[in-house]
Tab-separated table of C-alpha atoms and ligand atoms in Angstrom:
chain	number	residue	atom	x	y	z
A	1006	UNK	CA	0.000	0.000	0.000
A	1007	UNK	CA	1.742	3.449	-0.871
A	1008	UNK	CA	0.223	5.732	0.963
A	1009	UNK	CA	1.766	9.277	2.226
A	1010	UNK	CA	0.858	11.351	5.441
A	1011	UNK	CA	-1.025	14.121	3.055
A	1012	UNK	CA	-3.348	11.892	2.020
A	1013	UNK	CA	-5.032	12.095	5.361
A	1014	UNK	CA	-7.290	14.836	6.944
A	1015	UNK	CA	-6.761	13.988	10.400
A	1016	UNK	CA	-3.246	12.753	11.866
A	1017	UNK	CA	-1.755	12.000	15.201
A	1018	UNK	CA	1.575	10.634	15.393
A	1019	UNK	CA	2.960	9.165	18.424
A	1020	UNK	CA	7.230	9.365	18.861
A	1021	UNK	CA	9.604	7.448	20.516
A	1022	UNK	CA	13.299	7.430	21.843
A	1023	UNK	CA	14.200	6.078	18.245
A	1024	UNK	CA	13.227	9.361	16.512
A	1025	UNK	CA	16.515	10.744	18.743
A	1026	UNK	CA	18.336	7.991	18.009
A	1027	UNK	CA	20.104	9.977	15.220
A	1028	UNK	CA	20.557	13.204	17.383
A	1029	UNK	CA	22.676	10.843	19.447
A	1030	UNK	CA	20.672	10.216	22.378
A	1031	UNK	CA	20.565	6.536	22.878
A	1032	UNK	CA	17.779	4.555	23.702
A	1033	UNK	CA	17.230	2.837	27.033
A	1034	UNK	CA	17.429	-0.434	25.091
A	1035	UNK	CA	20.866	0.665	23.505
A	1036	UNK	CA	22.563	1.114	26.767
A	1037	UNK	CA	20.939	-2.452	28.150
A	1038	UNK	CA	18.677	-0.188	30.076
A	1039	UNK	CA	21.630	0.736	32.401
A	1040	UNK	CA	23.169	4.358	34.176
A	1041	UNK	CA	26.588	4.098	35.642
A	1042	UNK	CA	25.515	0.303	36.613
A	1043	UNK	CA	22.126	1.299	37.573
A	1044	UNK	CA	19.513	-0.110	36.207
A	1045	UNK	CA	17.193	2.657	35.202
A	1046	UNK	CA	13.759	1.607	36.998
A	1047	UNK	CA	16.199	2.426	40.445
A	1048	UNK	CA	16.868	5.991	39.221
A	1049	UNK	CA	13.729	6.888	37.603
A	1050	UNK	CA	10.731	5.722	39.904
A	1051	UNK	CA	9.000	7.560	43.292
A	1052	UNK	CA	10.647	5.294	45.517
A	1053	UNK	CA	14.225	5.741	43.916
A	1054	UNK	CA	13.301	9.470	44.902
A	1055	UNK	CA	12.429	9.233	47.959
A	1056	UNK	CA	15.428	6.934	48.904
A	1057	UNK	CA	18.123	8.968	47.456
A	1058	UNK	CA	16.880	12.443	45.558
A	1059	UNK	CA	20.622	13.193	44.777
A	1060	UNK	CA	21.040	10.194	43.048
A	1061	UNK	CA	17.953	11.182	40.754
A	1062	UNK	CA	19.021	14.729	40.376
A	1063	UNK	CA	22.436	13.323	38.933
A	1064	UNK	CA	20.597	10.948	36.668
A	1065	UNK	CA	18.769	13.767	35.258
A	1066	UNK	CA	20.918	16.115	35.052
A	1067	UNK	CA	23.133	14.007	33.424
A	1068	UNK	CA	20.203	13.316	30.880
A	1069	UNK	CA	19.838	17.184	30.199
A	1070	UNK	CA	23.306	17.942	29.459
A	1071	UNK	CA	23.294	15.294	26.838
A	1072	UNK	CA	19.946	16.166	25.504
A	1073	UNK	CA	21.267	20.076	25.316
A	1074	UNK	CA	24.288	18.670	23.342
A	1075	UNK	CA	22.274	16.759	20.955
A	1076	UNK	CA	20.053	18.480	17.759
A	1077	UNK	CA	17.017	18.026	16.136
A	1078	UNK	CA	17.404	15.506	12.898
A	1079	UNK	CA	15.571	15.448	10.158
A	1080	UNK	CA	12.798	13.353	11.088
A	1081	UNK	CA	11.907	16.382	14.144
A	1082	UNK	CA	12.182	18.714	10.991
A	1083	UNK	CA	10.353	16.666	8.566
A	1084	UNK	CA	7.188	16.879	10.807
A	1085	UNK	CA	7.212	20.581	11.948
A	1086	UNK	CA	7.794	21.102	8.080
A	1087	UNK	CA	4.508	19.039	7.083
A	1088	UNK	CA	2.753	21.047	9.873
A	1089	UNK	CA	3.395	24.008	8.543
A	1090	UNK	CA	2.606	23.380	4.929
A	1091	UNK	CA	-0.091	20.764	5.128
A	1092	UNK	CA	-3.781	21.261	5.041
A	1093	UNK	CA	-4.847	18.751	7.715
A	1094	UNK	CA	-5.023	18.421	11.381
A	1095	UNK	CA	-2.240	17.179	12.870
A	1096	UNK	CA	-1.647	16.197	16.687
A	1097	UNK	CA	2.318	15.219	17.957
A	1098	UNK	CA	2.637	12.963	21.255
A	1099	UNK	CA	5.761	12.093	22.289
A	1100	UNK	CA	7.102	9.702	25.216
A	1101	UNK	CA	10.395	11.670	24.639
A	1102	UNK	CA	11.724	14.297	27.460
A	1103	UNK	CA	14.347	15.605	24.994
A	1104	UNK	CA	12.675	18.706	23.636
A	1105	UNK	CA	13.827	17.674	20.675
A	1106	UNK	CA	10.214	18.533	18.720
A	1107	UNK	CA	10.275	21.856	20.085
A	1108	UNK	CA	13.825	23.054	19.298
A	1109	UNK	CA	13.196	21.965	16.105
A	1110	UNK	CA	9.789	23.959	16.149
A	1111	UNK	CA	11.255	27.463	15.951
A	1112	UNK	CA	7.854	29.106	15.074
A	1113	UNK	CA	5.545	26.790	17.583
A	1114	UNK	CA	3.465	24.951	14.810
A	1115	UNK	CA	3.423	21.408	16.085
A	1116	UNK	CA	3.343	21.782	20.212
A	1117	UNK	CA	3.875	18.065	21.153
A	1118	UNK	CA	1.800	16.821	24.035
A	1119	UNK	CA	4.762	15.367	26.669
A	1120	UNK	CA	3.155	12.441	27.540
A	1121	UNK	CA	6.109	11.324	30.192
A	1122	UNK	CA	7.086	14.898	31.054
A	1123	UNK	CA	9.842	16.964	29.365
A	1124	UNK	CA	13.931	17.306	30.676
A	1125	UNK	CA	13.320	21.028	30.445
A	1126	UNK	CA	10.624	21.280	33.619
A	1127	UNK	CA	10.326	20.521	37.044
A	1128	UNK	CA	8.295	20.565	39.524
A	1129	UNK	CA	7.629	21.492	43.672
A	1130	UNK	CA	7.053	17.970	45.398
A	1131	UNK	CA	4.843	20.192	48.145
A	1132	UNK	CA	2.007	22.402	45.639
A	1133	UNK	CA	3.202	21.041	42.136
A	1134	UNK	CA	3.628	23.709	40.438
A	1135	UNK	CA	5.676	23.456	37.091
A	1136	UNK	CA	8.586	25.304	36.488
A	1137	UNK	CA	10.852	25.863	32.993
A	1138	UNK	CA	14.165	24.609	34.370
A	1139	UNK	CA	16.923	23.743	32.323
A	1140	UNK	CA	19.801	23.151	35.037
A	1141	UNK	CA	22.239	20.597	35.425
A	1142	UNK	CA	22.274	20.734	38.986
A	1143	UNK	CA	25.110	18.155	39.026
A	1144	UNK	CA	27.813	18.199	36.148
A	1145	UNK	CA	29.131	14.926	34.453
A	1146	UNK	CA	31.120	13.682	37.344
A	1147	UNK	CA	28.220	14.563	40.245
A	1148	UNK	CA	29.788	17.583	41.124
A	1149	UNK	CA	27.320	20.515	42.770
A	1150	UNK	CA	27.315	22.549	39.422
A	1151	UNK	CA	24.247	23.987	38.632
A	1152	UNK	CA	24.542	25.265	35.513
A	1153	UNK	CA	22.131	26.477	32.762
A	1154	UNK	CA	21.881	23.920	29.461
A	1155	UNK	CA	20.241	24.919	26.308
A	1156	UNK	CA	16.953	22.878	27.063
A	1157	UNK	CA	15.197	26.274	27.142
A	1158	UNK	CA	14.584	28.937	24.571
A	1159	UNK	CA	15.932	32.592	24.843
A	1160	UNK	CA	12.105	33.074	25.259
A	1161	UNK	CA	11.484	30.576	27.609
A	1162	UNK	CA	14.033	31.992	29.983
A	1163	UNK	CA	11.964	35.588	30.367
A	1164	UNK	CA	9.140	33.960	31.306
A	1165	UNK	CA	7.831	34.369	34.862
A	1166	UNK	CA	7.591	30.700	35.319
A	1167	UNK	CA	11.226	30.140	34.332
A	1168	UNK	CA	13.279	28.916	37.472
A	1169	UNK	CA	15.712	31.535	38.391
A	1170	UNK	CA	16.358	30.835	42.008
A	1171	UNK	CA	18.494	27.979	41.664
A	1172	UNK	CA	21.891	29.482	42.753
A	1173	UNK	CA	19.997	30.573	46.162
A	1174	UNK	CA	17.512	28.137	46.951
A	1175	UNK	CA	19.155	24.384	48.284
A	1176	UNK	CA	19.818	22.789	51.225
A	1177	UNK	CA	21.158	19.323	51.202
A	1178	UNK	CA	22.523	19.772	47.362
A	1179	UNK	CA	18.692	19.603	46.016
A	1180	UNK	CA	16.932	22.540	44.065
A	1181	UNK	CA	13.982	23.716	46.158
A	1182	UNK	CA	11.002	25.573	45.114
A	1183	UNK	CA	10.773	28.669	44.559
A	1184	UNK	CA	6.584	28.213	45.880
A	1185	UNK	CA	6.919	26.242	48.944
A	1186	UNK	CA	10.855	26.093	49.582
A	1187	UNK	CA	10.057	22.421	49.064
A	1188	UNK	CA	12.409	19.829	46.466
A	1189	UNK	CA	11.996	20.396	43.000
A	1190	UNK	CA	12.177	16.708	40.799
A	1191	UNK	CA	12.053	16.405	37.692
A	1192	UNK	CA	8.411	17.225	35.570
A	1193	UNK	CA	9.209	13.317	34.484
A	1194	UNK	CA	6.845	10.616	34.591
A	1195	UNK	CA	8.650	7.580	36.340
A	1196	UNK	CA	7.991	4.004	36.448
A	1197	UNK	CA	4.876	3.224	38.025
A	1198	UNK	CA	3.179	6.725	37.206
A	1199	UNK	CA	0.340	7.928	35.114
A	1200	UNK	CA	1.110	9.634	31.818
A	1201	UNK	CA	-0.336	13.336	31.716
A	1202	UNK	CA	-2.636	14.321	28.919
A	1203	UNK	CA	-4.276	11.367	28.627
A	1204	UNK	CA	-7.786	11.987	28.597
A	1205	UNK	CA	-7.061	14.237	25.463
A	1206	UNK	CA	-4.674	11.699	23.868
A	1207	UNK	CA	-7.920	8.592	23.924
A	1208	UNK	CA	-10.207	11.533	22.251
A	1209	UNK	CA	-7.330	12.433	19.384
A	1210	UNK	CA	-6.707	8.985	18.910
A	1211	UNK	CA	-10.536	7.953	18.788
A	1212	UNK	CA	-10.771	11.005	15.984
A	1213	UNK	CA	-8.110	9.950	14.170
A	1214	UNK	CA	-7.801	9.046	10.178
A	1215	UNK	CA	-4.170	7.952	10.430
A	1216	UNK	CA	-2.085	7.114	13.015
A	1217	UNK	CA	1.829	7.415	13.031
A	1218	UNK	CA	3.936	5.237	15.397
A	1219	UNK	CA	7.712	6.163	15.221
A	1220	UNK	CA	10.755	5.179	16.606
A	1221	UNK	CA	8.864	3.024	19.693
A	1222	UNK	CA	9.117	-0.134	20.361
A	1223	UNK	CA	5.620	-0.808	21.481
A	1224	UNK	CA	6.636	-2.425	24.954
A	1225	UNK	CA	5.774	0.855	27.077
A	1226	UNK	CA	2.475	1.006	27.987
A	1227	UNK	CA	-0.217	2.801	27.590
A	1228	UNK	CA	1.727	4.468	25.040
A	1229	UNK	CA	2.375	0.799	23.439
A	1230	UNK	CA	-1.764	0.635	23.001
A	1231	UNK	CA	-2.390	3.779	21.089
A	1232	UNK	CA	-1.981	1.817	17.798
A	1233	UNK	CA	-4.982	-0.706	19.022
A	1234	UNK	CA	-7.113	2.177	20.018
A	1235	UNK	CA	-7.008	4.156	16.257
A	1236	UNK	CA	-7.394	1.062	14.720
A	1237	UNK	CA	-10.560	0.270	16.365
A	1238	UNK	CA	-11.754	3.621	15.275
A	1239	UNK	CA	-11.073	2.746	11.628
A	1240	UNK	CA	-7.766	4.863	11.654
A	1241	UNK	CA	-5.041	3.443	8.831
A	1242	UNK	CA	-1.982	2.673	10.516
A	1243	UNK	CA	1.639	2.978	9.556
A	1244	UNK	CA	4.702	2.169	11.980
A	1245	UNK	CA	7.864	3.591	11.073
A	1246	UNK	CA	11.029	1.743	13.384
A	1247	UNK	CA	14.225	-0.170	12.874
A	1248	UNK	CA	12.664	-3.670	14.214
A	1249	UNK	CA	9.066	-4.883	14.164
A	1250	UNK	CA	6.772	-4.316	17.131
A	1251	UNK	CA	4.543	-6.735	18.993
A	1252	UNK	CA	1.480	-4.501	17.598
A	1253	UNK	CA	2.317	-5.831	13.784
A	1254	UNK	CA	-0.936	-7.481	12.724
A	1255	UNK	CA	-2.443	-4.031	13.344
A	1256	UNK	CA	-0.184	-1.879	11.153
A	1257	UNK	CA	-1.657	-1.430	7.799
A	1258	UNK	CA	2.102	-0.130	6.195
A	1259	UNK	CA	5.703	-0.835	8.498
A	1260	UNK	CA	8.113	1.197	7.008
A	1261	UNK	CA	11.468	-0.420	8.314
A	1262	UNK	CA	14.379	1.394	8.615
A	1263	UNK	CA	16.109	4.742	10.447
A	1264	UNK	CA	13.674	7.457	11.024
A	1265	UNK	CA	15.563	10.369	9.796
A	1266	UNK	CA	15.778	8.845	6.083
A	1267	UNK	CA	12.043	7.382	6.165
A	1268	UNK	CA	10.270	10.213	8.150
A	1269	UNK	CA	11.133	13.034	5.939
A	1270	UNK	CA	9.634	10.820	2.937
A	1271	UNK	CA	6.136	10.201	4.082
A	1272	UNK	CA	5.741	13.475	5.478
A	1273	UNK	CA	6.927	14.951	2.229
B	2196	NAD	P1	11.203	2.822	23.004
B	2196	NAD	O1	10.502	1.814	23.800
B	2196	NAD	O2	10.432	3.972	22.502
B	2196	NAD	O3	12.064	2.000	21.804
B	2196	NAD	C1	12.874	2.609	20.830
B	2196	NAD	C2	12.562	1.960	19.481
B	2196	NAD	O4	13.169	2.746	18.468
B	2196	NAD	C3	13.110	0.533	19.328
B	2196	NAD	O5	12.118	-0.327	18.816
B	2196	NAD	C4	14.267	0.701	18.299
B	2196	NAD	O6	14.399	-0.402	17.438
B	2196	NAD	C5	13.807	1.902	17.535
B	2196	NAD	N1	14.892	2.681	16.930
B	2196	NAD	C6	16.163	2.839	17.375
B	2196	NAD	N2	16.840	3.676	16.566
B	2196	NAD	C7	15.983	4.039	15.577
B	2196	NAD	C8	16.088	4.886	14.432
B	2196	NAD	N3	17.220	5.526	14.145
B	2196	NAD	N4	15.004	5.049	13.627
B	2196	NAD	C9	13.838	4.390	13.903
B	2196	NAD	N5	13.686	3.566	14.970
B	2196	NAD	C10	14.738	3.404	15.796
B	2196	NAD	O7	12.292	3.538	23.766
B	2196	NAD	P2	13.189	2.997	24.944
B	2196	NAD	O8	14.548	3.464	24.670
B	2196	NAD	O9	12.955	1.555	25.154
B	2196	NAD	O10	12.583	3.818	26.187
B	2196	NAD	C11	11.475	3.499	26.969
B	2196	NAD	C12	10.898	4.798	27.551
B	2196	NAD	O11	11.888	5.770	27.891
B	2196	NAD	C13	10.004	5.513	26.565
B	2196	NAD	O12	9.129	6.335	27.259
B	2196	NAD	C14	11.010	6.359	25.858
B	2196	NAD	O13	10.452	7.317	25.029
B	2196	NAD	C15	11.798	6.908	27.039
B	2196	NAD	N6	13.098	7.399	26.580
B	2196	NAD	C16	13.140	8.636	26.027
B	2196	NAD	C17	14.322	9.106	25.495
B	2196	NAD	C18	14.295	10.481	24.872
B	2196	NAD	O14	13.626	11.375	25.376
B	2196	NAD	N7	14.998	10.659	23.771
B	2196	NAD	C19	15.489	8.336	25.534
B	2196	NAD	C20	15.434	7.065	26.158
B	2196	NAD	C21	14.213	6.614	26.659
């Protein structure tokens, strides 16, 4: 079936770490699901926070340097390119907490909804309030460093909301809030919690004339059953990823292969 993303009227497409895989961020998968020996459930769940917050803050801080290093490819560009040029309705959810889509969305076409949070927020543990906050509290070695990454736009950073306070407010080497005075974690969604935006994600997917799975391996749920819930809503289906997923008898068209070659094709 040769089909192409303009065809449709109504589009969501769902992204995963593979999009970024070619901006150099590696997959959980890639690096055997480890960080510096730990296994990543121990750094990113509730519990690993409230046993050792430092440890956390290190992880993602860590994760934001390298995610400020890395660039949109041209699979990010391929999409914000389609959104601004084509005539029909298009929704982007992402499990990714790169900001990848919206550096590469200099003129805010495509918003992505951040279904697992985004590196550049976080958020009061006391009130939860959100803040834009793109420091590495720790640099590459653990050190107390807090220094600003690129995570947020020039923009971003005059915003009232944007976290300023960091140099003054810790106690124990952990941000605190500017709100409450209480610790700041990451805006993440760990192990064991519920996605945000999901109410709005069922009704997009439920509306739906074509649904776009990229770079995920459908093993992370609920993300993993998106696919099953357009496709019961008479959505055509195409699944663009280096390996087959276990949702395969429901993809109309698998387009195998590295997402910045294949994306920029069927968004063309
Ligand atoms: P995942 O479950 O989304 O799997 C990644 C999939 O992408 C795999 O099936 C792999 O074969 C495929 N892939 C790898 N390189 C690709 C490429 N160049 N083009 C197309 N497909 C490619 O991701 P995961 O790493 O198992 O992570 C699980 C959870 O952690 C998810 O929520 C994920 O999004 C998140 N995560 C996010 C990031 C990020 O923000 N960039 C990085 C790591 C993990």
């Amino acid at each position: 079936m040769n089909i192409k993303a303009r065809d449709f009227k109504k589009i969501v497409i769902l992204t995963g770490a593979g999009i970024s895989a070619e901006s150099g961020i590696s997959t959980f998968r890639d690096a055997n699901g480890l960080w510096e020996n730990h296994k990543v459930q121990e750094v990113a769940t509730p519990e690993a926070y409230a046993r050792d917050p430092q440890l956390v803050w290190k992880f993602y801080s860590m994760r934001r340097i390298q995610a400020a290093k890395a660039l949109p490819n041209p699979a990010h560009r391929a999409l914000i390119n389609f959104a601004a040029n084509a005539g029909s309705e298009i929704h982007l959810i992402t499990q990714n907490v790169d900001v990848l889509h919206e550096r590469a969305d200099i003129t805010g076409k495509l918003p992505p909804l951040c279904m697992h949070g985004s590196l550049n927020q976080s958020r009061c543990t006391h009130c939860e309030t959100v803040y834009l906050d793109d420091h590495a509290y720790f640099d590459l070695d653990g050190n107390y460093a807090p220094s600003r990454t690129e995570l947020c736009s020039a923009e971003e950073r005059t915003r009232d909301e944007y976290l300023h306070h960091y140099k003054l407010e810790y106690a124990h080497f952990l941000p605190l809030s500017p709100c409450c005075k209480a610790p700041l974690r990451p805006h993440i969604v760990w192990f064991g919690e519920i996605p945000f935006f999901m109410a709005k994600i069922e009704k997009r997917l439920r509306e739906c004339d074509l649904f776009v799975s990229i770079g995920t391996s459908g093993q992370v749920y609920p993300a993993a059953g998106f696919l099953q819930v357009a496709k019961s809503h008479n959505a055509r289906t195409v699944c663009i990823n280096k390996e087959a997923i276990p949702q395969s008898h429901m993809i109309d068209v698998f387009l195998e292969g590295k997402a910045a070659e294949i994306v920029p094709d069927f968004f063309a």
